[in-house]
Amino acid sequence: MSASDLLELESVTAAWEGTPVVREVTFSVGRGETLVLMGPNGGGKTTLLRVIAGLERPASGAIRLDGRSILDVPVHRRGIGMLFQEPALFPHRSVEENIAYGLEIARRPSAFVTSRVRELSQLLRLDALLGRRPDELSGGEQQRVALARTLAPGPALVLLDEPFASVDPELRHALAAEFRSVLRDLGTTAIFVTHDREEGLFLGDRVALLFAGRLVQLGSPTDVFNRPATAAVARFLGYNVLPGPSGAVAVLPSQILLGPPDPGALAATVIGSGVVGESTMTHLTTAAGERVAAIGASNEPARPAGQRVAIRWKRSVELPSGPDG
């Protein structure tokens, strides 16, 4: 663990009713960094977050915060803030009272409480809402209040478990941008859990991909997206996995070219095709049963289901060889 790291996990394993859910996970999180835990549902992301928070105890491994083990430190003494899918605001308290709650429990001076609430309400654009109750707020506003309440006591680390899951889709991107900006402005160290690849790649300084409880790739969003470590990772990130000249390759849907049947190209059958926004999306299956998605311009005609086509591609990424390569 370097001096710049705040959190370190070493060979952490967690089990549910005797079955391993998190397996030998090791990584560190730098001070002021946002690390995104990303992967399919059921991959162990939330369990790992709960282990870090102290809500569950690992079967083995070490967890250190600021260089000290926190395995035997109770939840309320870890200095970790938590924000979940549901904001869980106090319904009979105003927005201002919700934000101030943790500070008042900690018996902070009233002048400090007032100053801190003002600072966070300005950062999260809540100034005009301070007198309202939670049931008078939209879903996005409630989550902004919940984040302010979480940040108010100044936790060393903040854990966010899919906080936008219950927010209307059209608001998710704007809310994600706002959360990202606030965490960086405050220099807050955060771990953010999501299974939404676009959200995760946007939010993270680094991305950790967790599949079946194992850490399969860790790196910057650019590195992870441009160099998926396995076929499963490539598929999760939106690539097609296709046979290349020297092994499997990952191909983005926008790089797929469809043409008439050709013995020299990969053959596929159209499952369905239609216009989505500014693009034509076509779903296909190869003779080997591999599903393929292709994106073309919206002025391209939709192809009928059952049509036989040849698949070629412009650019691809070679995948490492191995069980899932």
XYZ file of C-alpha atoms in Angstrom:
325
model
C 0.000 0.000 0.000
C 1.498 3.329 -1.060
C 1.193 6.592 0.861
C -1.236 7.838 -1.786
C -3.663 4.952 -1.147
C -6.525 5.293 1.314
C -8.071 1.826 1.085
C -6.442 -1.543 0.500
C -8.089 -4.927 0.046
C -5.848 -7.988 0.133
C -7.120 -11.434 -0.892
C -10.637 -10.699 0.379
C -13.047 -13.621 0.193
C -16.686 -13.514 1.296
C -19.249 -16.304 1.354
C -23.029 -16.575 1.589
C -24.276 -19.672 3.412
C -20.950 -21.344 2.746
C -20.824 -20.501 -0.963
C -18.053 -18.058 -2.010
C -19.480 -14.850 -3.473
C -16.277 -12.783 -3.518
C -13.062 -14.658 -4.287
C -9.537 -13.491 -3.412
C -10.078 -9.854 -4.413
C -7.078 -7.523 -4.120
C -6.973 -3.834 -5.046
C -6.303 -0.406 -3.546
C -8.063 2.951 -3.903
C -6.094 6.185 -3.979
C -6.970 9.268 -1.968
C -9.500 11.349 -3.865
C -10.019 8.599 -6.435
C -13.355 7.245 -7.657
C -13.104 3.515 -8.320
C -16.045 1.944 -10.133
C -16.915 -1.698 -9.422
C -18.617 -2.929 -12.546
C -19.863 -6.248 -13.824
C -22.974 -8.364 -14.419
C -25.699 -8.740 -11.801
C -24.795 -11.382 -9.245
C -21.059 -10.823 -9.707
C -20.402 -9.950 -6.055
C -20.218 -6.148 -6.310
C -22.733 -5.295 -3.579
C -21.396 -8.030 -1.295
C -17.902 -6.586 -1.601
C -19.236 -3.117 -0.806
C -20.992 -4.455 2.289
C -17.792 -6.155 3.417
C -15.866 -2.873 3.109
C -18.609 -1.048 5.029
C -18.566 -3.651 7.816
C -22.115 -4.874 7.205
C -20.691 -8.337 6.449
C -17.481 -9.944 7.615
C -15.108 -11.491 5.061
C -14.285 -15.191 5.316
C -10.620 -14.302 4.806
C -8.344 -11.488 3.717
C -7.394 -8.042 4.964
C -9.002 -4.606 4.637
C -6.996 -1.540 5.622
C -8.190 2.060 5.709
C -5.471 4.685 5.940
C -2.988 1.924 6.755
C -4.953 0.364 9.638
C -7.033 -2.797 9.651
C -10.761 -2.141 9.985
C -11.898 -5.768 10.217
C -12.735 -5.410 13.912
C -13.940 -1.796 13.705
C -17.753 -1.461 13.968
C -19.676 0.094 11.098
C -20.339 3.426 12.823
C -16.667 3.931 13.658
C -15.156 3.216 10.239
C -15.601 6.734 8.901
C -17.303 5.382 5.798
C -20.383 6.954 4.214
C -22.892 4.816 2.330
C -25.456 5.668 -0.323
C -27.768 2.995 -1.726
C -30.368 2.674 -4.483
C -33.104 4.157 -2.320
C -32.287 7.528 -0.732
C -33.984 6.552 2.572
C -34.484 10.168 3.656
C -36.233 10.944 6.910
C -39.781 11.709 5.704
C -40.723 14.143 8.469
C -37.519 16.172 8.254
C -36.863 18.966 5.796
C -34.066 18.795 3.252
C -31.945 21.005 5.500
C -32.619 18.776 8.518
C -31.807 15.638 6.536
C -28.434 17.031 5.432
C -27.615 18.193 8.967
C -28.628 14.937 10.669
C -25.227 13.235 10.826
C -23.518 16.403 11.996
C -26.042 16.910 14.778
C -25.658 13.290 15.919
C -21.900 13.917 16.079
C -22.648 17.049 18.184
C -20.833 19.410 15.857
C -21.144 23.127 16.689
C -24.247 24.746 15.224
C -22.185 27.297 13.285
C -20.268 24.459 11.604
C -23.482 22.597 10.823
C -24.990 25.678 9.197
C -21.833 26.313 7.163
C -21.524 22.693 6.022
C -25.185 22.457 4.996
C -24.825 25.683 3.033
C -21.668 24.430 1.286
C -23.240 21.140 0.211
C -26.589 22.649 -0.756
C -24.761 25.033 -3.085
C -22.629 22.270 -4.611
C -25.689 20.071 -5.216
C -28.080 22.869 -6.199
C -30.361 22.330 -3.225
C -30.547 25.927 -1.942
C -34.135 26.434 -3.075
C -35.245 23.086 -1.647
C -33.944 23.300 1.929
C -37.384 23.850 3.440
C -39.122 21.052 1.549
C -39.926 17.527 2.721
C -38.743 14.446 0.797
C -42.216 13.709 -0.616
C -42.121 17.109 -2.319
C -38.973 16.208 -4.278
C -38.334 14.344 -7.517
C -36.297 11.130 -7.500
C -33.186 12.949 -8.697
C -33.591 15.661 -6.052
C -33.972 13.026 -3.345
C -30.727 11.361 -4.388
C -28.906 14.708 -4.364
C -30.144 15.267 -0.807
C -29.062 11.744 0.140
C -25.572 12.405 -1.244
C -25.359 15.690 0.661
C -26.389 13.913 3.880
C -23.768 11.212 3.233
C -21.007 13.747 2.564
C -21.875 16.141 5.384
C -19.879 14.404 8.171
C -16.800 14.324 5.905
C -16.327 10.538 5.661
C -12.909 9.234 4.658
C -14.543 6.992 2.060
C -17.971 6.969 0.383
C -19.580 3.789 -0.970
C -22.315 4.217 -3.594
C -24.391 1.186 -4.576
C -26.242 1.899 -7.847
C -27.668 5.200 -6.551
C -29.327 6.003 -9.897
C -31.177 2.694 -10.276
C -34.543 4.199 -9.305
C -34.059 7.491 -11.164
C -35.830 8.120 -14.481
C -33.533 7.132 -17.379
C -33.543 10.624 -18.911
C -32.131 12.063 -15.651
C -29.478 9.422 -14.959
C -26.724 10.884 -17.135
C -27.143 14.406 -15.757
C -27.212 13.109 -12.185
C -24.108 10.978 -12.781
C -22.267 14.040 -14.115
C -23.322 16.025 -11.063
C -22.191 13.350 -8.604
C -18.865 13.008 -10.417
C -18.264 16.746 -10.259
C -19.145 17.035 -6.555
C -16.966 14.094 -5.500
C -14.007 15.563 -7.375
C -14.583 19.099 -6.104
C -14.534 17.818 -2.515
C -11.616 15.422 -3.105
C -13.743 12.566 -1.765
C -12.531 8.987 -2.130
C -15.363 6.834 -3.468
C -16.244 3.345 -4.635
C -19.184 3.295 -6.997
C -21.061 0.101 -7.902
C -22.956 -0.223 -11.182
C -23.757 -2.779 -13.871
C -24.319 0.014 -16.420
C -21.162 0.080 -18.552
C -21.639 3.627 -19.894
C -22.246 4.973 -16.405
C -19.249 3.131 -14.985
C -16.817 4.192 -17.700
C -17.963 7.805 -17.328
C -17.735 7.983 -13.533
C -14.548 6.133 -12.718
C -10.959 7.299 -12.493
C -10.366 3.558 -12.637
C -12.686 0.638 -13.289
C -12.584 -2.763 -11.560
C -14.503 -5.517 -13.338
C -15.930 -8.203 -11.059
C -17.198 -11.399 -12.679
C -18.450 -14.333 -10.585
C -16.784 -12.804 -7.548
C -13.359 -12.491 -9.155
C -11.521 -9.341 -10.156
C -10.854 -9.952 -13.853
C -9.606 -6.530 -14.959
C -8.560 -3.243 -13.354
C -7.468 -0.070 -15.111
C -8.459 3.313 -16.466
C -11.781 3.459 -18.328
C -9.901 3.972 -21.599
C -7.555 1.030 -21.063
C -10.333 -1.308 -19.951
C -12.595 -0.410 -22.857
C -9.871 -0.497 -25.517
C -8.230 -3.692 -24.236
C -10.834 -6.055 -22.722
C -9.068 -8.875 -20.879
C -11.494 -11.679 -21.758
C -14.344 -12.485 -24.110
C -16.807 -12.134 -21.227
C -15.476 -8.649 -20.457
C -15.677 -7.702 -24.146
C -19.312 -8.808 -24.351
C -20.149 -6.913 -21.157
C -18.583 -3.759 -22.632
C -20.760 -4.048 -25.741
C -18.414 -5.774 -28.164
C -19.222 -8.685 -30.445
C -16.838 -11.615 -30.023
C -15.994 -13.156 -33.391
C -13.438 -15.588 -34.854
C -10.369 -13.784 -36.210
C -7.446 -15.092 -38.260
C -5.414 -16.024 -35.162
C -8.051 -16.268 -32.433
C -11.095 -14.499 -31.039
C -11.473 -10.771 -31.651
C -13.736 -8.118 -30.131
C -15.634 -5.930 -32.603
C -17.868 -2.981 -31.787
C -21.321 -3.011 -33.446
C -20.427 0.213 -35.290
C -17.516 -1.583 -36.974
C -19.614 -4.415 -38.428
C -20.225 -4.455 -42.177
C -23.104 -6.529 -43.579
C -23.246 -7.724 -47.161
C -24.656 -10.454 -49.399
C -23.650 -14.058 -48.638
C -20.004 -14.710 -49.479
C -18.137 -18.009 -48.996
C -15.050 -16.043 -47.903
C -16.786 -14.218 -45.045
C -18.468 -15.139 -41.783
C -22.083 -16.154 -42.438
C -24.957 -15.039 -40.232
C -28.742 -14.906 -40.141
C -30.756 -11.803 -39.273
C -32.861 -12.121 -36.115
C -34.359 -8.648 -36.291
C -33.588 -5.167 -37.603
C -34.967 -1.690 -37.042
C -34.222 2.011 -36.578
C -33.113 3.157 -33.131
C -32.710 6.937 -33.005
C -30.131 7.919 -35.613
C -29.021 4.355 -36.333
C -30.264 1.094 -37.772
C -29.690 -1.766 -35.336
C -29.496 -5.309 -36.650
C -29.268 -8.418 -34.488
C -27.884 -11.607 -36.002
C -26.701 -15.069 -35.097
C -23.822 -17.007 -36.636
C -23.841 -20.722 -37.473
C -21.890 -21.290 -34.245
C -24.681 -19.608 -32.257
C -22.767 -16.393 -31.500
C -25.068 -13.374 -31.220
C -23.925 -10.320 -33.179
C -25.147 -6.715 -33.116
C -24.483 -4.325 -36.001
C -25.127 -0.580 -36.071
C -25.484 1.317 -39.351
C -26.831 4.669 -40.486
C -30.559 5.237 -40.040
C -31.026 5.549 -43.820
C -29.933 1.942 -44.243
C -32.971 -0.267 -44.871
C -33.996 -2.672 -42.116
C -33.231 -6.276 -43.008
C -35.955 -8.932 -42.809
C -35.695 -11.644 -40.183
C -34.213 -14.808 -41.616
C -32.111 -13.072 -44.247
C -28.680 -14.617 -44.784
C -25.775 -12.156 -44.839
C -21.990 -12.041 -44.716
C -20.238 -10.304 -41.809
C -16.999 -8.354 -42.129
C -15.560 -5.662 -39.894
C -13.382 -2.586 -40.115
C -11.530 -2.622 -36.779
C -11.149 -5.235 -34.079
C -9.300 -5.928 -30.820
C -7.460 -9.199 -30.400
C -8.491 -11.042 -27.249
C -6.006 -12.930 -25.067
C -6.082 -16.682 -25.494
C -7.338 -18.756 -22.574
C -10.535 -20.264 -21.158
C -12.477 -17.092 -21.897
C -10.207 -15.475 -24.437
